GROMACS .gro file of C-alpha atoms in nm:
model
  237
    1GLU     CA    1  10.196  15.758  12.260
    2GLU     CA    2  10.369  15.762  12.572
    3PRO     CA    3  10.186  15.722  12.939
    4SER     CA    4  10.159  16.056  13.125
    5SER     CA    5  10.208  16.045  13.525
    6ASP     CA    6   9.994  16.393  13.461
    7LYS     CA    7   9.664  16.262  13.579
    8LEU     CA    8   9.844  16.015  13.827
    9LEU     CA    9  10.025  16.277  14.006
   10SER     CA   10   9.631  16.500  14.047
   11ASP     CA   11   9.502  16.171  14.217
   12PHE     CA   12   9.728  16.265  14.513
   13GLN     CA   13   9.667  16.613  14.573
   14GLU     CA   14   9.489  16.580  14.853
   15GLN     CA   15   9.687  16.411  15.113
   16PRO     CA   16   9.499  16.182  15.395
   17LYS     CA   17   9.467  16.336  15.707
   18GLU     CA   18   9.560  16.036  15.926
   19GLU     CA   19   9.887  16.021  16.031
   20SER     CA   20   9.939  15.606  16.074
   21ILE     CA   21   9.647  15.343  16.030
   22LYS     CA   22   9.734  15.033  16.249
   23GLY     CA   23  10.108  15.126  16.269
   24PHE     CA   24  10.150  15.239  15.891
   25PRO     CA   25  10.244  15.620  15.782
   26VAL     CA   26   9.963  15.699  15.605
   27ASN     CA   27  10.176  15.970  15.381
   28GLU     CA   28  10.458  15.775  15.347
   29ILE     CA   29  10.254  15.527  15.176
   30VAL     CA   30  10.065  15.730  14.969
   31SER     CA   31  10.406  15.867  14.862
   32LEU     CA   32  10.555  15.515  14.802
   33ILE     CA   33  10.279  15.411  14.572
   34LYS     CA   34  10.321  15.749  14.397
   35ASP     CA   35  10.705  15.694  14.297
   36CYS     CA   36  10.591  15.364  14.234
   37GLU     CA   37  10.326  15.446  13.921
   38LYS     CA   38  10.589  15.727  13.839
   39ARG     CA   39  10.865  15.442  13.766
   40LEU     CA   40  10.606  15.233  13.618
   41LEU     CA   41  10.482  15.445  13.357
   42SER     CA   42  10.833  15.590  13.260
   43GLU     CA   43  10.973  15.241  13.217
   44ALA     CA   44  10.634  15.144  13.022
   45GLY     CA   45  10.699  15.410  12.764
   46LYS     CA   46  11.031  15.303  12.596
   47SER     CA   47  11.202  14.947  12.544
   48PRO     CA   48  11.392  14.796  12.835
   49LEU     CA   49  11.663  14.820  12.623
   50GLU     CA   50  11.734  15.186  12.662
   51SER     CA   51  11.723  15.127  13.031
   52GLY     CA   52  12.024  14.915  13.046
   53PHE     CA   53  11.765  14.598  13.038
   54GLU     CA   54  11.894  14.240  12.922
   55ASN     CA   55  11.670  14.029  12.687
   56VAL     CA   56  11.707  13.713  12.879
   57LEU     CA   57  11.393  13.491  12.777
   58ASP     CA   58  11.143  13.519  12.460
   59LYS     CA   59  10.939  13.201  12.525
   60GLN     CA   60  10.544  13.140  12.458
   61GLY     CA   61  10.462  13.493  12.368
   62VAL     CA   62  10.664  13.624  12.662
   63GLN     CA   63  10.951  13.868  12.672
   64VAL     CA   64  11.182  13.919  12.965
   65PHE     CA   65  11.449  14.138  13.016
   66CYS     CA   66  11.647  14.195  13.355
   67LYS     CA   67  11.914  14.390  13.508
   68ASP     CA   68  12.068  14.392  13.827
   69SER     CA   69  12.010  14.639  14.082
   70GLN     CA   70  12.138  14.742  14.443
   71GLU     CA   71  11.811  14.540  14.554
   72GLY     CA   72  11.939  14.232  14.389
   73TYR     CA   73  11.798  14.279  13.999
   74SER     CA   74  11.460  14.424  13.819
   75LEU     CA   75  11.259  14.263  13.597
   76ILE     CA   76  11.030  14.350  13.317
   77SER     CA   77  10.811  14.135  13.087
   78LYS     CA   78  10.574  14.186  12.837
   79TRP     CA   79  10.278  13.982  12.733
   80LYS     CA   80   9.970  13.962  12.604
   81VAL     CA   81   9.635  13.838  12.697
   82PRO     CA   82   9.283  13.764  12.559
   83ILE     CA   83   9.092  13.926  12.885
   84GLU     CA   84   9.022  14.316  12.843
   85PRO     CA   85   9.263  14.544  13.083
   86GLN     CA   86   8.961  14.570  13.392
   87ASN     CA   87   8.893  14.222  13.388
   88LEU     CA   88   9.215  14.087  13.423
   89LEU     CA   89   9.339  14.363  13.701
   90LYS     CA   90   9.016  14.236  13.921
   91PHE     CA   91   9.097  13.885  13.886
   92LEU     CA   92   9.447  13.966  13.978
   93ASN     CA   93   9.310  14.159  14.283
   94ALA     CA   94   9.009  13.904  14.377
   95TYR     CA   95   9.209  13.814  14.688
   96GLU     CA   96   8.933  13.589  14.815
   97ILE     CA   97   9.017  13.338  14.497
   98ARG     CA   98   9.431  13.362  14.450
   99THR     CA   99   9.498  13.088  14.680
  100GLN     CA  100   9.306  12.843  14.467
  101TRP     CA  101   9.480  12.914  14.125
  102ASP     CA  102   9.809  13.097  14.222
  103LYS     CA  103  10.004  12.793  14.400
  104ASN     CA  104  10.310  13.016  14.520
  105ILE     CA  105  10.048  13.170  14.753
  106GLN     CA  106   9.960  12.986  15.084
  107THR     CA  107   9.737  13.222  15.246
  108ILE     CA  108   9.645  13.593  15.173
  109GLU     CA  109   9.462  13.884  15.354
  110LYS     CA  110   9.374  14.227  15.366
  111VAL     CA  111   9.529  14.396  15.675
  112CYS     CA  112   9.355  14.761  15.611
  113GLY     CA  113   9.287  14.997  15.407
  114ILE     CA  114   9.498  15.297  15.373
  115THR     CA  115   9.318  15.525  15.163
  116GLU     CA  116   9.037  15.456  14.922
  117ASP     CA  117   9.228  15.327  14.687
  118ILE     CA  118   9.517  15.221  14.861
  119SER     CA  119   9.509  14.860  15.059
  120VAL     CA  120   9.771  14.708  15.295
  121PHE     CA  121   9.766  14.285  15.225
  122TYR     CA  122   9.993  14.004  15.385
  123MET     CA  123  10.091  13.715  15.242
  124LYS     CA  124  10.258  13.429  15.325
  125PHE     CA  125  10.421  13.190  15.032
  126ARG     CA  126  10.375  12.805  15.038
  127SER     CA  127  10.699  12.618  15.166
  128VAL     CA  128  10.966  12.502  14.982
  129PRO     CA  129  11.203  12.181  15.048
  130MET     CA  130  11.516  12.309  15.236
  131VAL     CA  131  11.419  12.668  15.193
  132THR     CA  132  11.273  12.879  15.477
  133GLN     CA  133  10.923  13.034  15.395
  134ARG     CA  134  10.886  13.329  15.292
  135GLU     CA  135  10.625  13.605  15.394
  136ALA     CA  136  10.534  13.922  15.238
  137LEU     CA  137  10.305  14.304  15.361
  138GLN     CA  138  10.253  14.528  15.102
  139ALA     CA  139  10.033  14.809  14.992
  140THR     CA  140   9.833  14.773  14.700
  141THR     CA  141   9.611  15.008  14.409
  142TYR     CA  142   9.515  14.999  14.118
  143LYS     CA  143   9.355  15.236  13.858
  144GLN     CA  144   9.253  15.361  13.512
  145ILE     CA  145   9.472  15.658  13.334
  146GLY     CA  146   9.343  15.738  13.017
  147ASN     CA  147   9.310  15.447  12.811
  148ASN     CA  148   9.524  15.222  13.027
  149TRP     CA  149   9.564  15.106  13.354
  150VAL     CA  150   9.831  15.035  13.648
  151ASP     CA  151   9.827  14.827  13.898
  152VAL     CA  152  10.140  14.863  14.164
  153SER     CA  153  10.236  14.733  14.505
  154THR     CA  154  10.541  14.793  14.714
  155SER     CA  155  10.678  14.655  15.034
  156VAL     CA  156  10.581  14.866  15.385
  157GLU     CA  157  10.634  14.852  15.733
  158SER     CA  158  10.425  14.854  16.092
  159SER     CA  159  10.499  14.871  16.418
  160GLU     CA  160  10.203  14.657  16.477
  161PHE     CA  161  10.323  14.350  16.233
  162PRO     CA  162  10.726  14.314  16.321
  163GLU     CA  163  10.945  14.092  16.157
  164THR     CA  164  10.986  13.756  16.326
  165GLY     CA  165  11.298  13.592  16.074
  166LYS     CA  166  11.069  13.317  16.041
  167PRO     CA  167  10.950  13.333  15.775
  168ILE     CA  168  11.190  13.573  15.620
  169ARG     CA  169  11.019  13.906  15.488
  170ILE     CA  170  11.056  13.982  15.118
  171LYS     CA  171  11.139  14.338  15.078
  172SER     CA  172  10.994  14.477  14.717
  173LYS     CA  173  11.036  14.834  14.627
  174ILE     CA  174  10.777  14.771  14.325
  175GLY     CA  175  10.571  14.530  14.146
  176ALA     CA  176  10.359  14.653  13.913
  177TYR     CA  177  10.123  14.579  13.620
  178PHE     CA  178  10.100  14.844  13.308
  179LEU     CA  179   9.800  14.739  13.087
  180GLN     CA  180   9.712  14.832  12.741
  181PRO     CA  181   9.391  14.779  12.548
  182LEU     CA  182   9.461  14.633  12.229
  183GLU     CA  183   9.240  14.662  11.907
  184ASN     CA  184   9.210  14.422  11.638
  185ASP     CA  185   9.479  14.151  11.768
  186PRO     CA  186   9.567  13.913  11.492
  187GLU     CA  187   9.596  13.647  11.758
  188GLY     CA  188   9.243  13.783  11.965
  189ASN     CA  189   9.459  13.969  12.270
  190LEU     CA  190   9.311  14.243  12.423
  191THR     CA  191   9.574  14.336  12.639
  192SER     CA  192   9.947  14.404  12.655
  193VAL     CA  193  10.090  14.398  12.938
  194THR     CA  194  10.388  14.536  13.062
  195SER     CA  195  10.525  14.411  13.433
  196LEU     CA  196  10.814  14.559  13.634
  197THR     CA  197  10.940  14.412  13.949
  198GLU     CA  198  11.221  14.467  14.190
  199THR     CA  199  11.208  14.215  14.494
  200ASN     CA  200  11.473  14.143  14.739
  201PHE     CA  201  11.383  13.749  14.893
  202GLY     CA  202  11.600  13.787  15.136
  203GLY     CA  203  11.795  13.506  15.346
  204SER     CA  204  12.121  13.325  15.187
  205ILE     CA  205  11.981  13.223  14.898
  206PRO     CA  206  12.178  13.282  14.577
  207THR     CA  207  12.095  13.599  14.391
  208GLY     CA  208  12.143  13.422  14.092
  209LEU     CA  209  11.927  13.124  14.161
  210VAL     CA  210  11.644  13.333  14.290
  211LYS     CA  211  11.664  13.503  13.942
  212ARG     CA  212  11.693  13.223  13.688
  213LEU     CA  213  11.372  13.092  13.894
  214SER     CA  214  11.204  13.373  13.878
  215ILE     CA  215  11.242  13.386  13.452
  216GLN     CA  216  11.153  13.084  13.421
  217THR     CA  217  10.834  13.070  13.607
  218ILE     CA  218  10.701  13.420  13.415
  219PRO     CA  219  10.593  13.228  13.117
  220LYS     CA  220  10.387  12.964  13.375
  221PHE     CA  221  10.220  13.262  13.539
  222VAL     CA  222  10.109  13.374  13.252
  223LYS     CA  223   9.958  13.078  13.112
  224SER     CA  224   9.810  13.020  13.480
  225VAL     CA  225   9.655  13.337  13.474
  226VAL     CA  226   9.426  13.316  13.120
  227GLN     CA  227   9.352  12.940  13.214
  228ASN     CA  228   9.218  13.049  13.578
  229TYR     CA  229   9.051  13.411  13.477
  230GLN     CA  230   8.838  13.170  13.251
  231LYS     CA  231   8.770  12.915  13.543
  232PHE     CA  232   8.699  13.123  13.814
  233PHE     CA  233   8.514  13.452  13.600
  234VAL     CA  234   8.390  13.359  13.318
  235ASN     CA  235   8.257  12.985  13.426
  236GLY     CA  236   8.219  13.127  13.804
  237VAL     CA  237   8.358  12.844  13.953
   0.00000   0.00000   0.00000
């Protein structure tokens, strides 16, 4: 059964009353999130090859597909984990412990809530030798749609949080997960994940280099998620 956006659209029938919160345009962010969710559901309902993506990696149970875009490139990855969908999303969104296991992130903090379900987060990424540090300002939400779950993020702007150039602010058009529960998986997996990202890292780093590094790190990220979910959520470290 293909994902449907019918329930999704009904979630946004009541528009927020506030025009802005901490300089963030509320209605605009709600619209951006809605567009991201529609795009995620569209891509999750078909093979990446149908959308012009090329299969660039098949390693350790992780498939990665890539397509050039106006922003640089888009990536779709597909993988499975032995974690239930709602528990996986709770873990990925537990920002209080994210820096303890995600070695790419130096700091992460909640800036404000936009609606009951949408929040804005600020992230600063760990420095890499010879490369200007990066930061991100993103609105994010996750929810259940039918038997499936979605998690989407997109870059947002506010006059109260202007860019300074150092760190360089990453612009992410979409960063999203579509999670489907699995039953009777022979390898014991409980969730099938489709990830969709389209990000411009800014600066002068060659797009080809960033693309290769992004592709290569996905299997490592998946492995880290499984290991650290067990460590932090199951064993309660």
